[in-house]
Amino acid sequence: MEILIPVIIVTIIGLVAGLGLALASKFMSVPTDEKQEKIRECLPGANCGACGFSGCDGYSEAIAKGEAEPNLCAPGGAEAASKLAEILGVQIDTNPKVAFIACGGNREITKTKYLYSGMMSCAAANLVHLGPVECEYGCIGYGDCFKACPFGAITMQNGKPVICEDICVGCGKCVNACPKSLISLIPKGTTVRVNCSNKQKGANVVKVCAVSCIACGLCERTCENGAIKVVDNIAVIDYSLCTKCGKCKDACKRKAIV
Amino acid sequence: MNKVTAITSILLAGILTNNMVLSKFLGICPFLGVSKKVKTALSMSIAVTLVMVIATAVTWPIDTYILKDNLNYLQTVVFILVIAAIVQLIEIVLKKYIPPIYKALGIYLPLITTNCAVLGITLLNVQNNLDFVSSLFNAFAAGTGFLLAMILFAGVRERLETADIPEFLKGLPITLIAAALVSLSFLGFAGIGG
């Protein structure tokens, strides 16, 4: 008999708590949008934040409410965007992007300014006289972008990050990580890129790096479509006009276009 | 006046001398787990404080009027059950009526369900024979003490992020050492507030 009372008490408390919760969840349930759940399933779930929302949940909520475009998901790319467009019944244009590091320098080509022995981070090294690399626009090579990539698309080779474009989904995390702002998102499948970011005058650029753009303008004159222009002492390609003919590549004597 | 003195003493003891984390070593799990940033530490501690007060408000009557003296041994089991249910209920209510707070507390609410600091404070309240009002203040003080410890430690950890730590101490080891030092500093409060 003695054991019965505690058993009954615990059972009753358990029942009250259970029933209370059941009732509460029934009467106070917040209806979740069916559309939102469907949208959430189409997203990759990397929670990278490239869309500008707090993660895949936040983004799906914003799409369901009509506050966001369905083509903002970089990791999901065209596949996710087309699925989302199907759910929403809208047409969207998809152009996948990849990250590109506009610097051709590495440990062998670029000279060193001083011996750096601080925190092994580009952001930290950049604070000390703009980094140990002679070219003050060039890649420092301590791999801040490598650490930032959530997909393992960046590997460090010979002290320089290399982006594997098959893995890269264009989320743009590395773009923000680079203290030199060398990384940009460019359309996937392009074969012509300016591999330098040095905005100094030609003479100064030649001193610090062998594969640099000296703003000679040869590419600009070679291009038949007017797709390449020299702006601020650096060649810039307009990918909407570029036909991938590759003539600028051959014309460049500094091998700065790859 | 006597009551004011008693409550002040409870608050002082709960926040400083008998700090939940740093001198009773309860709630170490969130103390180490959620203290990487000051902002998350703040959300977590506010949620813990809220749950502590509500849990005490519910468990104290249960202990006094249902369990009484002869069923004391059921305290732990019943309290765990009740606290888990309360946390779930709070979550549902917040989600329905105050979505901003629900979003701010987010994942921290369910984490508290089995937090030993919450169970600890409810058990300590009834074991020390505190009356209802004192229990509530004690719970609030414990929560505030938890908040203080979390914020202090989160500050320390944010500094640790940029410190040059020897390889073998990186990660958890240095965190534990830092926690020990912070805890040690709280020994200095011993004696305040009786």
Coordinates of C-alpha atoms in Angstrom, one line a residue:
Chain A
M1 CA 0.0 0.0 0.0
E2 CA 2.8 2.4 0.9
I3 CA 4.2 2.4 -2.5
L4 CA 0.9 3.1 -4.1
I5 CA 0.6 6.8 -2.9
P6 CA 3.9 8.0 -4.5
V7 CA 3.2 6.1 -7.7
I8 CA -0.3 7.6 -7.9
I9 CA 1.1 11.1 -7.2
V10 CA 3.8 10.9 -9.8
T11 CA 1.3 9.5 -12.3
I12 CA -1.2 12.2 -11.7
I13 CA 1.4 15.0 -12.0
G14 CA 2.7 13.4 -15.2
L15 CA -0.8 13.1 -16.6
V16 CA -1.6 16.7 -15.7
A17 CA 1.6 17.9 -17.3
G18 CA 1.1 15.8 -20.4
L19 CA -2.5 16.7 -20.9
G20 CA -1.7 20.4 -20.3
L21 CA 1.0 20.3 -22.9
A22 CA -1.2 18.4 -25.4
L23 CA -4.0 21.0 -24.9
A24 CA -1.6 23.9 -25.1
S25 CA -0.1 22.7 -28.3
K26 CA -3.5 22.2 -29.7
F27 CA -5.0 25.5 -28.8
M28 CA -2.0 27.7 -29.0
S29 CA -0.4 26.1 -32.1
V30 CA 1.1 28.6 -34.6
P31 CA 0.1 27.6 -38.1
T32 CA 3.2 27.1 -40.1
D33 CA 2.9 27.9 -43.7
E34 CA 2.8 24.8 -45.9
K35 CA 4.5 26.6 -48.6
Q36 CA 7.3 27.6 -46.3
E37 CA 8.0 23.9 -45.4
K38 CA 8.1 23.0 -49.0
I39 CA 10.5 25.8 -49.8
R40 CA 12.7 24.8 -46.9
E41 CA 13.0 21.3 -48.3
C42 CA 14.3 22.6 -51.5
L43 CA 17.1 24.6 -49.9
P44 CA 20.4 22.8 -49.2
G45 CA 20.5 23.5 -45.5
A46 CA 24.0 24.8 -45.4
N47 CA 22.8 27.9 -43.4
C48 CA 25.7 29.9 -45.0
G49 CA 23.7 33.1 -45.0
A50 CA 24.7 34.0 -48.6
C51 CA 21.1 35.0 -49.3
G52 CA 21.3 37.7 -46.6
F53 CA 18.9 36.0 -44.2
S54 CA 19.5 34.3 -40.9
G55 CA 19.9 30.9 -42.5
C56 CA 17.8 28.5 -44.6
D57 CA 14.8 28.8 -42.2
G58 CA 14.8 32.5 -42.3
Y59 CA 15.2 32.6 -46.1
S60 CA 12.3 30.2 -46.6
E61 CA 10.1 32.2 -44.4
A62 CA 11.0 35.4 -46.3
I63 CA 10.2 33.7 -49.7
A64 CA 6.9 32.3 -48.4
K65 CA 5.9 35.8 -47.3
G66 CA 7.0 37.1 -50.7
E67 CA 9.7 39.3 -49.2
A68 CA 12.6 37.7 -51.0
E69 CA 13.4 36.5 -54.5
P70 CA 13.8 32.8 -55.0
N71 CA 17.1 33.0 -56.8
L72 CA 19.3 34.2 -53.9
C73 CA 20.4 30.8 -52.7
A74 CA 24.0 30.5 -53.9
P75 CA 24.8 26.9 -52.7
G76 CA 21.5 25.6 -54.2
G77 CA 22.3 27.3 -57.4
A78 CA 20.1 26.9 -60.5
E79 CA 18.7 23.6 -59.3
A80 CA 17.2 25.1 -56.1
A81 CA 16.1 28.2 -57.8
S82 CA 14.1 26.4 -60.4
K83 CA 12.5 24.1 -57.8
L84 CA 11.5 27.2 -55.8
A85 CA 10.2 28.9 -58.9
E86 CA 8.0 25.9 -59.5
I87 CA 6.6 26.0 -56.0
L88 CA 5.9 29.8 -56.3
G89 CA 4.8 29.6 -59.9
V90 CA 7.1 32.3 -61.1
Q91 CA 9.8 32.7 -63.7
I92 CA 13.4 33.6 -62.6
D93 CA 16.7 33.9 -64.3
T94 CA 19.5 31.9 -63.0
N95 CA 23.2 32.5 -63.5
P96 CA 25.5 30.5 -61.3
K97 CA 28.5 32.3 -60.0
V98 CA 31.9 31.2 -58.8
A99 CA 34.5 33.0 -56.7
F100 CA 37.7 34.1 -58.4
I101 CA 40.9 35.4 -56.7
A102 CA 42.3 38.2 -58.8
C103 CA 46.0 37.7 -58.0
G104 CA 48.6 35.7 -59.8
G105 CA 51.3 36.0 -57.2
N106 CA 52.6 33.3 -55.0
R107 CA 55.6 32.6 -52.7
E108 CA 57.9 32.2 -55.7
I109 CA 56.8 35.1 -57.9
T110 CA 56.1 37.8 -55.4
K111 CA 58.9 39.3 -53.3
T112 CA 58.7 39.5 -49.5
K113 CA 58.8 42.8 -47.8
Y114 CA 59.6 41.6 -44.3
L115 CA 59.5 38.5 -42.1
Y116 CA 56.1 38.2 -40.5
S117 CA 55.8 36.2 -37.3
G118 CA 52.4 37.1 -35.8
M119 CA 49.0 35.5 -35.9
M120 CA 48.7 33.4 -39.1
S121 CA 45.8 35.3 -40.5
C122 CA 45.6 37.6 -43.5
A123 CA 43.5 40.1 -41.7
A124 CA 46.1 40.4 -38.9
A125 CA 49.1 40.4 -41.2
N126 CA 47.4 43.1 -43.3
L127 CA 47.5 45.4 -40.3
V128 CA 51.3 45.4 -40.3
H129 CA 52.3 47.6 -43.3
L130 CA 49.7 46.0 -45.5
G131 CA 51.2 42.5 -45.1
P132 CA 54.5 40.9 -45.7
V133 CA 54.1 40.6 -49.5
E134 CA 55.9 43.3 -51.5
C135 CA 52.8 44.0 -53.6
E136 CA 50.4 45.8 -51.4
Y137 CA 47.4 44.7 -53.4
G138 CA 48.4 41.1 -53.6
C139 CA 47.4 37.8 -51.9
I140 CA 49.0 37.5 -48.4
G141 CA 48.5 33.7 -48.5
Y142 CA 47.6 32.9 -44.9
G143 CA 44.4 31.4 -46.0
D144 CA 41.6 33.5 -44.5
C145 CA 39.5 32.6 -47.5
F146 CA 40.4 28.9 -47.1
K147 CA 39.2 29.0 -43.4
A148 CA 36.0 30.9 -44.4
C149 CA 34.9 28.4 -47.2
P150 CA 32.1 26.3 -45.8
F151 CA 32.3 23.9 -48.7
G152 CA 36.0 23.0 -48.8
A153 CA 36.3 24.5 -52.3
I154 CA 39.5 26.4 -51.5
T155 CA 42.8 24.6 -51.1
M156 CA 46.2 26.1 -50.3
Q157 CA 48.8 25.4 -52.9
N158 CA 52.3 26.9 -52.8
G159 CA 51.2 29.5 -50.3
K160 CA 48.3 30.6 -52.4
P161 CA 44.6 29.7 -52.2
V162 CA 43.2 27.9 -55.3
I163 CA 39.5 27.7 -55.9
C164 CA 38.0 24.5 -57.2
E165 CA 35.2 25.8 -59.4
D166 CA 33.4 22.5 -59.5
I167 CA 32.9 22.6 -55.7
C168 CA 32.5 26.4 -55.4
V169 CA 28.9 27.4 -55.1
G170 CA 29.5 31.1 -55.1
C171 CA 28.2 31.8 -51.6
G172 CA 30.6 34.7 -51.3
K173 CA 31.9 33.9 -47.8
C174 CA 35.5 34.2 -49.0
V175 CA 34.7 37.5 -50.7
N176 CA 34.2 39.1 -47.3
A177 CA 37.0 37.2 -45.6
C178 CA 39.8 38.6 -47.9
P179 CA 41.3 41.8 -46.3
K180 CA 42.7 42.7 -49.8
S181 CA 39.3 42.4 -51.5
L182 CA 40.9 40.2 -54.1
I183 CA 38.0 37.8 -54.4
S184 CA 34.9 38.5 -56.5
L185 CA 32.0 36.5 -57.8
I186 CA 32.1 36.0 -61.5
P187 CA 29.8 34.1 -63.9
K188 CA 30.5 30.4 -64.0
G189 CA 32.2 29.0 -67.1
T190 CA 34.1 32.1 -68.1
T191 CA 37.6 31.5 -69.5
V192 CA 39.0 35.0 -69.5
R193 CA 39.9 36.6 -66.2
V194 CA 42.2 39.5 -65.2
N195 CA 44.5 37.9 -62.6
C196 CA 45.7 41.0 -60.9
S197 CA 44.3 43.7 -58.6
N198 CA 47.2 46.1 -58.4
K199 CA 45.9 49.6 -59.0
Q200 CA 49.3 51.3 -59.1
K201 CA 51.1 52.7 -62.1
G202 CA 52.8 50.3 -64.4
A203 CA 56.4 51.1 -63.3
N204 CA 55.6 50.4 -59.7
V205 CA 53.8 47.2 -60.5
V206 CA 56.6 45.7 -62.5
K207 CA 58.9 46.1 -59.5
V208 CA 56.9 43.9 -57.2
C209 CA 55.4 41.2 -59.3
A210 CA 56.2 39.4 -62.6
V211 CA 52.6 38.5 -63.5
S212 CA 50.9 41.8 -63.0
C213 CA 48.6 44.1 -65.0
I214 CA 50.5 47.3 -65.8
A215 CA 47.5 49.0 -67.5
C216 CA 49.2 49.1 -70.9
G217 CA 45.8 48.9 -72.6
L218 CA 46.9 46.3 -75.1
C219 CA 43.9 44.0 -74.2
E220 CA 41.5 47.0 -74.5
R221 CA 42.7 47.6 -78.1
T222 CA 42.7 43.9 -79.0
C223 CA 39.2 43.2 -77.9
E224 CA 36.7 43.4 -80.8
N225 CA 33.6 43.6 -78.6
G226 CA 34.7 46.4 -76.3
A227 CA 34.4 44.0 -73.3
I228 CA 37.6 44.9 -71.7
K229 CA 38.5 48.3 -70.3
V230 CA 41.3 49.7 -68.2
V231 CA 39.9 51.4 -65.2
D232 CA 42.1 52.7 -62.3
N233 CA 45.2 51.2 -63.9
I234 CA 43.7 47.7 -64.0
A235 CA 41.9 45.8 -66.8
V236 CA 38.3 45.1 -66.1
I237 CA 36.2 42.6 -68.1
D238 CA 32.5 43.1 -68.8
Y239 CA 31.2 39.6 -68.9
S240 CA 28.0 40.5 -70.6
L241 CA 30.0 41.5 -73.7
C242 CA 32.8 39.0 -73.5
T243 CA 32.6 36.2 -76.2
K244 CA 35.5 34.1 -74.6
C245 CA 37.5 34.5 -77.8
G246 CA 40.7 34.7 -75.8
K247 CA 42.5 37.3 -77.9
C248 CA 43.2 39.5 -75.0
K249 CA 44.8 36.5 -73.3
D250 CA 47.3 36.2 -76.2
A251 CA 47.8 39.9 -76.4
C252 CA 48.8 40.4 -72.7
K253 CA 52.6 40.4 -72.5
R254 CA 52.5 40.2 -68.7
K255 CA 50.4 37.1 -68.6
A256 CA 48.0 38.8 -66.3
I257 CA 45.0 37.5 -68.2
V258 CA 44.3 33.9 -67.6
Chain B
M1 CA 12.5 46.3 7.6
N2 CA 13.4 42.8 8.6
K3 CA 12.0 41.4 5.5
V4 CA 13.8 43.8 3.3
T5 CA 17.1 42.9 5.0
A6 CA 16.3 39.2 4.5
I7 CA 15.6 39.6 0.8
T8 CA 18.7 41.8 0.3
S9 CA 20.7 39.1 1.9
I10 CA 19.1 36.5 -0.3
L11 CA 19.9 38.5 -3.4
L12 CA 23.5 39.2 -2.4
A13 CA 24.1 35.6 -1.5
G14 CA 22.5 34.3 -4.7
I15 CA 24.3 36.6 -7.0
L16 CA 27.8 36.8 -5.4
T17 CA 28.6 34.5 -2.5
N18 CA 26.7 31.4 -3.5
N19 CA 26.9 32.0 -7.2
M20 CA 25.1 29.1 -9.0
V21 CA 27.9 28.5 -11.4
L22 CA 31.0 29.7 -9.8
S23 CA 30.6 28.4 -6.3
K24 CA 27.9 25.7 -6.5
F25 CA 29.1 24.4 -9.8
L26 CA 25.6 23.9 -11.2
G27 CA 24.8 24.7 -14.8
I28 CA 28.4 24.2 -16.0
C29 CA 27.1 22.8 -19.3
P30 CA 25.7 26.1 -20.6
F31 CA 28.5 28.0 -18.8
L32 CA 31.0 26.3 -21.1
G33 CA 28.8 25.6 -24.1
V34 CA 27.0 28.9 -24.7
S35 CA 29.6 31.4 -23.5
K36 CA 31.5 32.0 -26.7
K37 CA 29.8 35.3 -27.4
V38 CA 28.4 37.9 -25.0
K39 CA 25.2 38.1 -27.0
T40 CA 24.3 34.4 -26.9
A41 CA 25.4 34.2 -23.3
L42 CA 22.9 37.0 -22.4
S43 CA 20.0 35.4 -24.2
M44 CA 20.7 32.1 -22.5
S45 CA 21.0 33.6 -19.0
I46 CA 17.8 35.6 -19.4
A47 CA 16.0 32.4 -20.5
V48 CA 17.5 30.5 -17.5
T49 CA 16.4 33.3 -15.1
L50 CA 12.9 33.3 -16.5
V51 CA 12.6 29.5 -16.2
M52 CA 14.1 29.4 -12.7
V53 CA 11.5 31.9 -11.3
I54 CA 8.6 30.2 -13.0
A55 CA 9.8 26.7 -12.0
T56 CA 10.1 27.8 -8.4
A57 CA 6.7 29.3 -8.5
V58 CA 5.3 25.9 -9.5
T59 CA 7.5 23.4 -7.7
W60 CA 7.3 25.2 -4.3
P61 CA 3.5 24.7 -3.9
I62 CA 3.8 21.1 -5.2
D63 CA 6.4 20.3 -2.6
T64 CA 4.6 22.1 0.2
Y65 CA 1.0 20.9 -0.4
I66 CA 1.4 17.6 -2.3
L67 CA 4.7 16.0 -1.3
K68 CA 4.9 17.4 2.2
D69 CA 7.4 15.8 4.6
N70 CA 6.8 12.1 4.1
L71 CA 7.3 12.1 0.3
N72 CA 10.4 14.2 0.2
Y73 CA 12.3 11.5 -1.7
L74 CA 10.1 12.2 -4.7
Q75 CA 11.3 15.8 -5.1
T76 CA 13.9 15.1 -7.8
V77 CA 11.7 13.0 -10.0
V78 CA 8.6 15.2 -9.7
F79 CA 10.6 18.4 -10.2
I80 CA 12.3 17.1 -13.3
L81 CA 9.0 16.2 -14.7
V82 CA 7.4 19.5 -13.9
I83 CA 10.3 21.6 -15.1
A84 CA 10.4 19.8 -18.4
A85 CA 6.7 20.4 -18.9
I86 CA 6.9 24.0 -17.9
V87 CA 9.7 24.8 -20.3
Q88 CA 7.7 23.2 -23.1
L89 CA 4.7 25.2 -22.1
I90 CA 6.7 28.5 -21.9
E91 CA 8.0 27.7 -25.4
I92 CA 4.5 27.2 -26.8
V93 CA 3.1 30.3 -25.1
L94 CA 6.0 32.5 -26.2
K95 CA 5.7 31.2 -29.8
K96 CA 2.0 32.1 -29.9
Y97 CA 1.9 35.4 -28.1
I98 CA 5.4 36.9 -28.0
P99 CA 7.2 35.8 -31.1
P100 CA 10.0 38.3 -30.8
I101 CA 11.1 36.9 -27.5
Y102 CA 10.6 33.4 -28.8
K103 CA 13.0 34.2 -31.7
A104 CA 15.5 35.9 -29.4
L105 CA 15.6 32.9 -27.0
G106 CA 15.3 30.5 -29.8
I107 CA 17.1 27.2 -29.2
Y108 CA 18.1 28.1 -25.6
L109 CA 14.7 27.4 -24.2
P110 CA 14.6 23.7 -25.0
L111 CA 18.2 23.4 -23.8
I112 CA 17.1 24.5 -20.3
T113 CA 14.7 21.6 -20.0
T114 CA 17.3 19.5 -18.3
N115 CA 19.6 22.2 -16.9
C116 CA 20.8 21.2 -13.5
A117 CA 21.0 24.8 -12.3
V118 CA 17.2 25.1 -12.7
L119 CA 16.6 21.7 -10.9
G120 CA 19.2 22.7 -8.4
I121 CA 17.7 26.0 -7.4
T122 CA 14.2 24.5 -7.0
L123 CA 15.6 21.7 -4.8
L124 CA 17.7 24.1 -2.7
N125 CA 14.7 26.3 -2.1
V126 CA 12.6 23.6 -0.6
Q127 CA 15.4 21.9 1.2
N128 CA 16.4 25.2 2.9
N129 CA 12.8 25.6 4.0
L130 CA 12.5 29.1 2.4
D131 CA 9.0 30.5 2.3
F132 CA 7.3 31.2 -1.1
V133 CA 8.4 34.8 -1.6
S134 CA 11.9 34.1 -0.4
S135 CA 12.1 31.2 -2.8
L136 CA 11.1 33.4 -5.7
F137 CA 13.7 36.0 -4.8
N138 CA 16.3 33.2 -4.3
A139 CA 15.5 31.9 -7.8
F140 CA 15.7 35.3 -9.3
A141 CA 19.0 35.9 -7.5
A142 CA 20.4 32.6 -8.7
G143 CA 19.4 33.5 -12.3
T144 CA 21.0 36.9 -12.1
G145 CA 24.1 35.3 -10.6
F146 CA 24.1 32.9 -13.6
L147 CA 23.8 35.8 -15.9
L148 CA 26.7 37.6 -14.3
A149 CA 28.9 34.6 -14.5
M150 CA 28.0 33.9 -18.1
I151 CA 28.6 37.5 -19.2
L152 CA 31.9 37.7 -17.3
F153 CA 33.1 34.5 -18.8
A154 CA 31.9 35.3 -22.3
G155 CA 34.0 38.4 -22.1
V156 CA 37.0 36.4 -21.0
R157 CA 36.4 33.9 -23.8
E158 CA 36.1 36.7 -26.4
R159 CA 39.5 37.9 -25.3
L160 CA 40.9 34.3 -25.5
E161 CA 39.9 34.1 -29.2
T162 CA 42.7 36.5 -30.1
A163 CA 45.2 35.5 -27.5
D164 CA 48.3 33.5 -28.4
I165 CA 47.6 30.2 -26.7
P166 CA 50.1 27.3 -26.7
E167 CA 48.9 24.6 -29.1
F168 CA 48.3 21.9 -26.4
L169 CA 46.0 24.3 -24.4
K170 CA 43.9 25.4 -27.3
G171 CA 40.1 24.9 -27.1
L172 CA 38.6 23.2 -24.0
P173 CA 41.7 23.1 -21.8
I174 CA 42.3 26.9 -21.8
T175 CA 38.5 27.4 -21.3
L176 CA 38.5 25.2 -18.2
I177 CA 41.5 27.0 -16.8
A178 CA 39.9 30.4 -17.5
A179 CA 36.7 29.1 -15.8
A180 CA 38.7 28.1 -12.8
L181 CA 40.3 31.5 -12.5
V182 CA 37.0 33.3 -12.8
S183 CA 35.6 31.0 -10.2
L184 CA 38.5 31.6 -7.9
S185 CA 38.0 35.4 -8.1
F186 CA 34.4 34.9 -6.8
L187 CA 35.9 33.4 -3.6
G188 CA 36.7 36.9 -2.7
F189 CA 33.0 37.5 -2.1
A190 CA 32.7 34.9 0.6
G191 CA 31.3 36.5 3.7
I192 CA 29.3 39.2 2.0
G193 CA 25.6 39.1 2.8
G194 CA 25.9 36.4 5.5

